[in-house]
Amino acid sequence: MTLNQLKYIIEIAETGSISTAAKRLFVAQPSLSKAVAELEKEMGIKIFNRSNRGVYLSEDGTKFLSYARQIVEQAEILESEYTASPPPRRAFSVSSQHYAFVVNAFVELVREYGKEKYEFTLRELKTAEIIEDVRTHRSDIGIIFLCNFNREVITHILQKEDIEFVPLFSAKPHVFVSRDNPLVGRKSVSLEDLKDYPRLTYDQGVKNSFYFAEELHITAESPKNIVVSDRATLFNLLIGLDGYTISSGILSEDLNGDNIVAIPLESDENMEIGYIVSSDRPLNAMTERYLEHLNKYITNYSS
């Protein structure tokens, strides 16, 4: 087993294609395929499954990739410590439900490392996709929420995939509405108050179970419903159609302006927002630093 072979495995896993990985690595495709086959034989496992669309990690391969990343990261740190070579590229990836505070913390992380080599990824995704990203180590961390309604189902899925949920904070539910919405100015609103307004929710794709929804009270009766795929569209429709969505109540004027207002929702539910990580993969330094920025932003907002 060589360090280059481990780097090959990481690149193939990230691209999902041996041919694409070969181009990025400046290695002939037959040589790359041979290196993978030799490593699989040496380790006694099948790292990749093949399909017509490319390759994807096997169950053994997913676990192997976790160790491979740690070895390569440590090797890069060692090299930078004792050679005059430039610092290694710093990589970090987060997958999240649609929360402004996730973006705020990401911005601070990028600013911090803005003068160094880095490759950061922020993906706002469907709930099932976030879990899959963490399971396959495409992302170092995922951000989701649990509540009384979805906790049992989501927790079962996470445990099955050896993924751990770590709470960050709890939030009482709020509705986001346009500043010009007739409900603005009220101390709180009820679900009954909202029935005359369009309810905006995020699309959950083929796994469109109520338990994967990003919004509380997703099963509550609502005669007007609009499903969207991104945060910008949702906010535009809040303004253009006097719609509402249910969320944590944490807004960012830096990112979203001052056209959206949060109003407390009368509810017995509670949002426990946290991050998910693979149970068998320790947090790297970059992820820990991101969490520091995230906790700092949340603390400053609530203080």
Short mmCIF file of C-alpha atoms in Angstrom, two decimals:
data_model
loop_
_atom_site.label_atom_id
_atom_site.label_comp_id
_atom_site.label_asym_id
_atom_site.label_seq_id
_atom_site.Cartn_x
_atom_site.Cartn_y
_atom_site.Cartn_z
CA MET A 1 0.00 0.00 0.00
CA THR A 2 1.38 3.40 -0.97
CA LEU A 3 0.38 6.99 -0.26
CA ASN A 4 -0.29 7.50 -3.97
CA GLN A 5 -2.73 4.60 -3.99
CA LEU A 6 -4.65 6.20 -1.14
CA LYS A 7 -4.75 9.51 -3.00
CA TYR A 8 -6.05 7.64 -6.05
CA ILE A 9 -8.87 6.11 -3.99
CA ILE A 10 -9.89 9.51 -2.61
CA GLU A 11 -9.95 11.13 -6.06
CA ILE A 12 -11.98 8.30 -7.61
CA ALA A 13 -14.47 8.39 -4.71
CA GLU A 14 -14.92 12.15 -5.12
CA THR A 15 -15.40 12.04 -8.89
CA GLY A 16 -17.28 8.73 -9.15
CA SER A 17 -15.29 7.97 -12.30
CA ILE A 18 -11.93 6.32 -12.90
CA SER A 19 -11.48 8.13 -16.21
CA THR A 20 -12.21 11.55 -14.68
CA ALA A 21 -9.93 10.83 -11.73
CA ALA A 22 -7.16 9.77 -14.11
CA LYS A 23 -7.36 13.10 -15.94
CA ARG A 24 -7.25 15.07 -12.70
CA LEU A 25 -4.34 13.03 -11.39
CA PHE A 26 -2.47 13.11 -14.73
CA VAL A 27 -2.27 9.32 -14.64
CA ALA A 28 -3.09 6.95 -17.47
CA GLN A 29 -6.45 5.27 -16.90
CA PRO A 30 -5.08 1.69 -17.23
CA SER A 31 -2.39 2.51 -14.65
CA LEU A 32 -4.98 3.92 -12.28
CA SER A 33 -7.24 0.89 -12.67
CA LYS A 34 -4.29 -1.40 -12.04
CA ALA A 35 -3.28 0.50 -8.90
CA VAL A 36 -6.81 0.16 -7.51
CA ALA A 37 -6.98 -3.54 -8.35
CA GLU A 38 -3.63 -4.16 -6.65
CA LEU A 39 -4.73 -2.30 -3.54
CA GLU A 40 -8.03 -4.22 -3.41
CA LYS A 41 -6.09 -7.48 -3.70
CA GLU A 42 -3.60 -6.47 -1.01
CA MET A 43 -6.35 -5.38 1.41
CA GLY A 44 -8.58 -8.34 0.60
CA ILE A 45 -11.61 -6.14 0.03
CA LYS A 46 -13.59 -4.69 -2.85
CA ILE A 47 -13.28 -0.92 -2.56
CA PHE A 48 -15.42 0.09 -5.53
CA ASN A 49 -18.52 -1.31 -7.16
CA ARG A 50 -18.84 -0.76 -10.88
CA SER A 51 -21.92 0.35 -12.82
CA ASN A 52 -22.73 1.74 -16.25
CA ARG A 53 -22.56 5.24 -14.80
CA GLY A 54 -19.14 4.85 -13.19
CA VAL A 55 -17.97 3.57 -9.82
CA TYR A 56 -19.18 3.97 -6.25
CA LEU A 57 -17.85 2.91 -2.88
CA SER A 58 -18.71 -0.51 -1.50
CA GLU A 59 -19.53 -0.90 2.18
CA ASP A 60 -15.92 -1.91 2.86
CA GLY A 61 -14.73 0.90 0.60
CA THR A 62 -16.62 3.52 2.57
CA LYS A 63 -14.85 2.49 5.77
CA PHE A 64 -11.50 2.22 3.96
CA LEU A 65 -11.90 5.74 2.56
CA SER A 66 -12.33 7.12 6.08
CA TYR A 67 -8.92 5.76 7.09
CA ALA A 68 -7.34 6.74 3.78
CA ARG A 69 -8.35 10.38 4.22
CA GLN A 70 -6.87 10.50 7.72
CA ILE A 71 -3.55 9.04 6.52
CA VAL A 72 -3.29 11.45 3.57
CA GLU A 73 -4.22 14.45 5.72
CA GLN A 74 -1.61 13.52 8.32
CA ALA A 75 1.01 12.97 5.61
CA GLU A 76 0.32 16.45 4.20
CA ILE A 77 0.65 18.00 7.65
CA LEU A 78 3.93 16.14 8.21
CA GLU A 79 5.28 17.26 4.85
CA SER A 80 4.38 20.91 5.46
CA GLU A 81 5.97 20.80 8.92
CA TYR A 82 9.38 19.53 7.79
CA THR A 83 9.79 20.73 4.21
CA ALA A 84 9.82 24.09 2.52
CA SER A 85 6.89 23.13 0.33
CA PRO A 86 3.73 25.30 0.30
CA PRO A 87 1.07 24.47 2.90
CA PRO A 88 -1.30 21.64 1.87
CA ARG A 89 -4.65 22.47 0.37
CA ARG A 90 -7.16 22.79 3.17
CA ALA A 91 -10.39 20.98 2.36
CA PHE A 92 -13.73 21.14 4.12
CA SER A 93 -17.28 20.27 3.09
CA VAL A 94 -20.61 20.81 4.86
CA SER A 95 -24.07 19.68 3.74
CA SER A 96 -27.04 21.35 5.36
CA GLN A 97 -30.70 22.10 5.42
CA HIS A 98 -31.50 25.68 4.47
CA TYR A 99 -30.22 27.77 7.39
CA ALA A 100 -28.67 31.23 7.13
CA PHE A 101 -26.47 30.67 10.20
CA VAL A 102 -24.77 27.76 8.43
CA VAL A 103 -23.79 30.15 5.63
CA ASN A 104 -22.64 32.85 8.08
CA ALA A 105 -20.25 30.42 9.79
CA PHE A 106 -19.03 29.19 6.40
CA VAL A 107 -18.27 32.77 5.33
CA GLU A 108 -16.20 33.32 8.47
CA LEU A 109 -14.25 30.11 7.84
CA VAL A 110 -13.45 31.12 4.26
CA ARG A 111 -12.37 34.59 5.39
CA GLU A 112 -10.07 33.04 7.97
CA TYR A 113 -8.29 30.90 5.39
CA GLY A 114 -8.70 33.32 2.49
CA LYS A 115 -4.97 33.81 2.00
CA GLU A 116 -4.13 30.11 1.96
CA LYS A 117 -4.82 27.27 -0.44
CA TYR A 118 -8.20 25.72 0.24
CA GLU A 119 -11.12 23.92 -1.34
CA PHE A 120 -14.36 24.38 0.58
CA THR A 121 -17.83 23.13 -0.30
CA LEU A 122 -21.23 24.24 1.04
CA ARG A 123 -24.21 22.20 -0.15
CA GLU A 124 -27.81 23.06 0.78
CA LEU A 125 -29.60 19.79 0.17
CA LYS A 126 -32.60 17.60 0.82
CA THR A 127 -32.51 15.85 4.20
CA ALA A 128 -31.86 12.36 2.79
CA GLU A 129 -29.03 13.74 0.64
CA ILE A 130 -27.38 15.32 3.69
CA ILE A 131 -27.38 11.97 5.47
CA GLU A 132 -25.99 10.27 2.37
CA ASP A 133 -23.22 12.87 2.02
CA VAL A 134 -22.08 12.21 5.59
CA ARG A 135 -22.40 8.44 5.19
CA THR A 136 -20.17 8.42 2.11
CA HIS A 137 -17.81 11.04 3.57
CA ARG A 138 -18.54 13.42 0.74
CA SER A 139 -19.12 15.97 3.48
CA ASP A 140 -17.29 16.22 6.79
CA ILE A 141 -20.43 17.34 8.57
CA GLY A 142 -24.17 17.73 8.03
CA ILE A 143 -26.65 20.13 9.66
CA ILE A 144 -30.23 18.97 10.30
CA PHE A 145 -32.93 19.33 12.96
CA LEU A 146 -34.88 16.90 15.11
CA CYS A 147 -38.26 17.34 16.76
CA ASN A 148 -40.84 15.17 18.50
CA PHE A 149 -42.43 14.34 15.15
CA ASN A 150 -39.35 13.14 13.24
CA ARG A 151 -36.92 12.15 16.00
CA GLU A 152 -37.65 8.42 16.15
CA VAL A 153 -37.48 7.89 12.39
CA ILE A 154 -34.42 10.06 11.71
CA THR A 155 -32.55 8.69 14.73
CA HIS A 156 -33.19 5.14 13.54
CA ILE A 157 -31.79 5.97 10.09
CA LEU A 158 -28.71 7.63 11.57
CA GLN A 159 -27.99 4.71 13.88
CA LYS A 160 -28.33 2.28 10.99
CA GLU A 161 -25.70 4.23 9.04
CA ASP A 162 -23.34 4.67 12.04
CA ILE A 163 -23.96 8.41 12.08
CA GLU A 164 -24.07 10.46 15.28
CA PHE A 165 -26.31 13.47 15.91
CA VAL A 166 -24.77 16.15 18.15
CA PRO A 167 -27.11 18.95 19.35
CA LEU A 168 -26.08 22.56 18.78
CA PHE A 169 -29.06 24.50 20.14
CA SER A 170 -32.83 24.39 20.57
CA ALA A 171 -35.17 26.92 19.01
CA LYS A 172 -38.84 27.68 19.37
CA PRO A 173 -40.59 27.61 15.99
CA HIS A 174 -41.19 30.86 14.13
CA VAL A 175 -42.74 31.77 10.81
CA PHE A 176 -40.83 33.77 8.26
CA VAL A 177 -42.99 36.30 6.39
CA SER A 178 -42.52 39.43 4.32
CA ARG A 179 -42.17 42.67 6.23
CA ASP A 180 -45.38 43.77 4.48
CA ASN A 181 -47.37 40.72 5.51
CA PRO A 182 -50.57 41.59 7.46
CA LEU A 183 -49.40 39.32 10.31
CA VAL A 184 -46.37 41.48 11.06
CA GLY A 185 -46.70 43.26 14.40
CA ARG A 186 -48.40 40.39 16.19
CA LYS A 187 -46.65 38.89 19.21
CA SER A 188 -47.35 35.40 17.89
CA VAL A 189 -49.44 33.52 15.34
CA SER A 190 -51.23 30.18 15.33
CA LEU A 191 -51.55 27.56 12.61
CA GLU A 192 -55.15 28.67 12.23
CA ASP A 193 -54.00 32.25 11.56
CA LEU A 194 -51.83 30.97 8.70
CA LYS A 195 -54.48 29.11 6.71
CA ASP A 196 -55.23 32.07 4.45
CA TYR A 197 -51.59 32.34 3.38
CA PRO A 198 -49.50 30.13 1.04
CA ARG A 199 -47.28 27.69 2.91
CA LEU A 200 -43.78 27.36 1.44
CA THR A 201 -41.80 24.19 2.01
CA TYR A 202 -38.56 22.73 0.65
CA ASP A 203 -38.70 19.91 -1.88
CA GLN A 204 -37.50 16.57 -0.51
CA GLY A 205 -37.34 14.76 -3.86
CA VAL A 206 -38.10 11.08 -4.25
CA LYS A 207 -37.79 10.56 -0.48
CA ASN A 208 -40.61 12.99 0.15
CA SER A 209 -41.59 11.53 3.52
CA PHE A 210 -43.11 13.92 6.04
CA TYR A 211 -40.31 12.86 8.40
CA PHE A 212 -37.68 14.35 6.07
CA ALA A 213 -39.38 17.76 5.91
CA GLU A 214 -37.42 20.81 7.03
CA GLU A 215 -40.53 22.46 8.45
CA LEU A 216 -42.42 21.73 11.65
CA HIS A 217 -46.13 20.84 11.51
CA ILE A 218 -45.76 19.56 7.95
CA THR A 219 -48.91 17.43 8.33
CA ALA A 220 -51.06 20.36 9.49
CA GLU A 221 -53.89 21.27 7.14
CA SER A 222 -52.90 23.93 4.61
CA PRO A 223 -55.09 24.70 1.56
CA LYS A 224 -52.35 26.66 -0.23
CA ASN A 225 -48.98 24.96 -0.68
CA ILE A 226 -45.89 25.80 -2.73
CA VAL A 227 -42.81 23.58 -2.85
CA VAL A 228 -39.44 25.15 -3.70
CA SER A 229 -35.86 23.92 -4.03
CA ASP A 230 -33.73 26.84 -2.84
CA ARG A 231 -33.70 29.55 -0.20
CA ALA A 232 -33.58 32.52 -2.59
CA THR A 233 -36.76 31.40 -4.36
CA LEU A 234 -38.50 30.79 -1.05
CA PHE A 235 -37.71 34.30 0.20
CA ASN A 236 -38.81 35.85 -3.10
CA LEU A 237 -42.16 34.07 -2.81
CA LEU A 238 -42.56 35.10 0.81
CA ILE A 239 -42.37 38.68 -0.42
CA GLY A 240 -44.26 38.32 -3.70
CA LEU A 241 -47.14 36.13 -2.49
CA ASP A 242 -47.40 36.99 1.22
CA GLY A 243 -46.46 33.40 1.97
CA TYR A 244 -44.91 31.90 5.08
CA THR A 245 -42.56 29.13 6.08
CA ILE A 246 -41.83 27.62 9.48
CA SER A 247 -38.25 27.68 10.72
CA SER A 248 -35.96 28.44 13.67
CA GLY A 249 -36.45 32.20 13.71
CA ILE A 250 -32.75 32.93 13.15
CA LEU A 251 -32.33 35.32 10.22
CA SER A 252 -29.31 37.06 8.73
CA GLU A 253 -29.74 40.60 7.43
CA ASP A 254 -26.22 40.35 5.98
CA LEU A 255 -27.38 37.59 3.63
CA ASN A 256 -31.12 38.09 3.31
CA GLY A 257 -31.64 41.82 3.83
CA ASP A 258 -34.35 43.22 6.10
CA ASN A 259 -37.39 42.27 4.01
CA ILE A 260 -38.09 39.06 5.98
CA VAL A 261 -39.49 39.05 9.52
CA ALA A 262 -39.67 36.21 12.06
CA ILE A 263 -42.84 35.85 14.17
CA PRO A 264 -43.12 33.30 17.03
CA LEU A 265 -45.44 30.39 16.23
CA GLU A 266 -47.78 29.08 18.91
CA SER A 267 -46.64 25.47 19.11
CA ASP A 268 -45.78 22.68 21.52
CA GLU A 269 -42.95 21.58 19.22
CA ASN A 270 -39.30 22.48 19.55
CA MET A 271 -36.50 22.43 16.98
CA GLU A 272 -33.27 20.77 18.12
CA ILE A 273 -30.72 21.76 15.51
CA GLY A 274 -27.46 19.87 15.44
CA TYR A 275 -24.75 18.39 13.29
CA ILE A 276 -24.26 14.83 12.11
CA VAL A 277 -20.94 13.05 11.61
CA SER A 278 -19.77 9.50 11.00
CA SER A 279 -19.36 7.69 14.30
CA ASP A 280 -16.11 6.05 13.18
CA ARG A 281 -14.45 9.22 11.87
CA PRO A 282 -13.00 11.79 14.29
CA LEU A 283 -13.53 15.48 13.58
CA ASN A 284 -10.64 17.04 11.71
CA ALA A 285 -9.22 20.43 12.67
CA MET A 286 -11.09 22.27 9.91
CA THR A 287 -14.46 20.86 11.01
CA GLU A 288 -13.78 21.78 14.62
CA ARG A 289 -12.90 25.32 13.54
CA TYR A 290 -16.13 25.57 11.53
CA LEU A 291 -18.13 24.46 14.57
CA GLU A 292 -16.45 27.17 16.63
CA HIS A 293 -17.62 29.79 14.12
CA LEU A 294 -21.09 28.24 14.09
CA ASN A 295 -21.43 28.25 17.87
CA LYS A 296 -20.09 31.79 18.08
CA TYR A 297 -22.65 33.06 15.58
CA ILE A 298 -25.52 31.28 17.32
CA THR A 299 -24.41 32.60 20.74
CA ASN A 300 -24.10 36.17 19.47
CA TYR A 301 -27.52 35.97 17.85
CA SER A 302 -29.28 34.70 20.94
CA SER A 303 -27.47 36.96 23.39
#
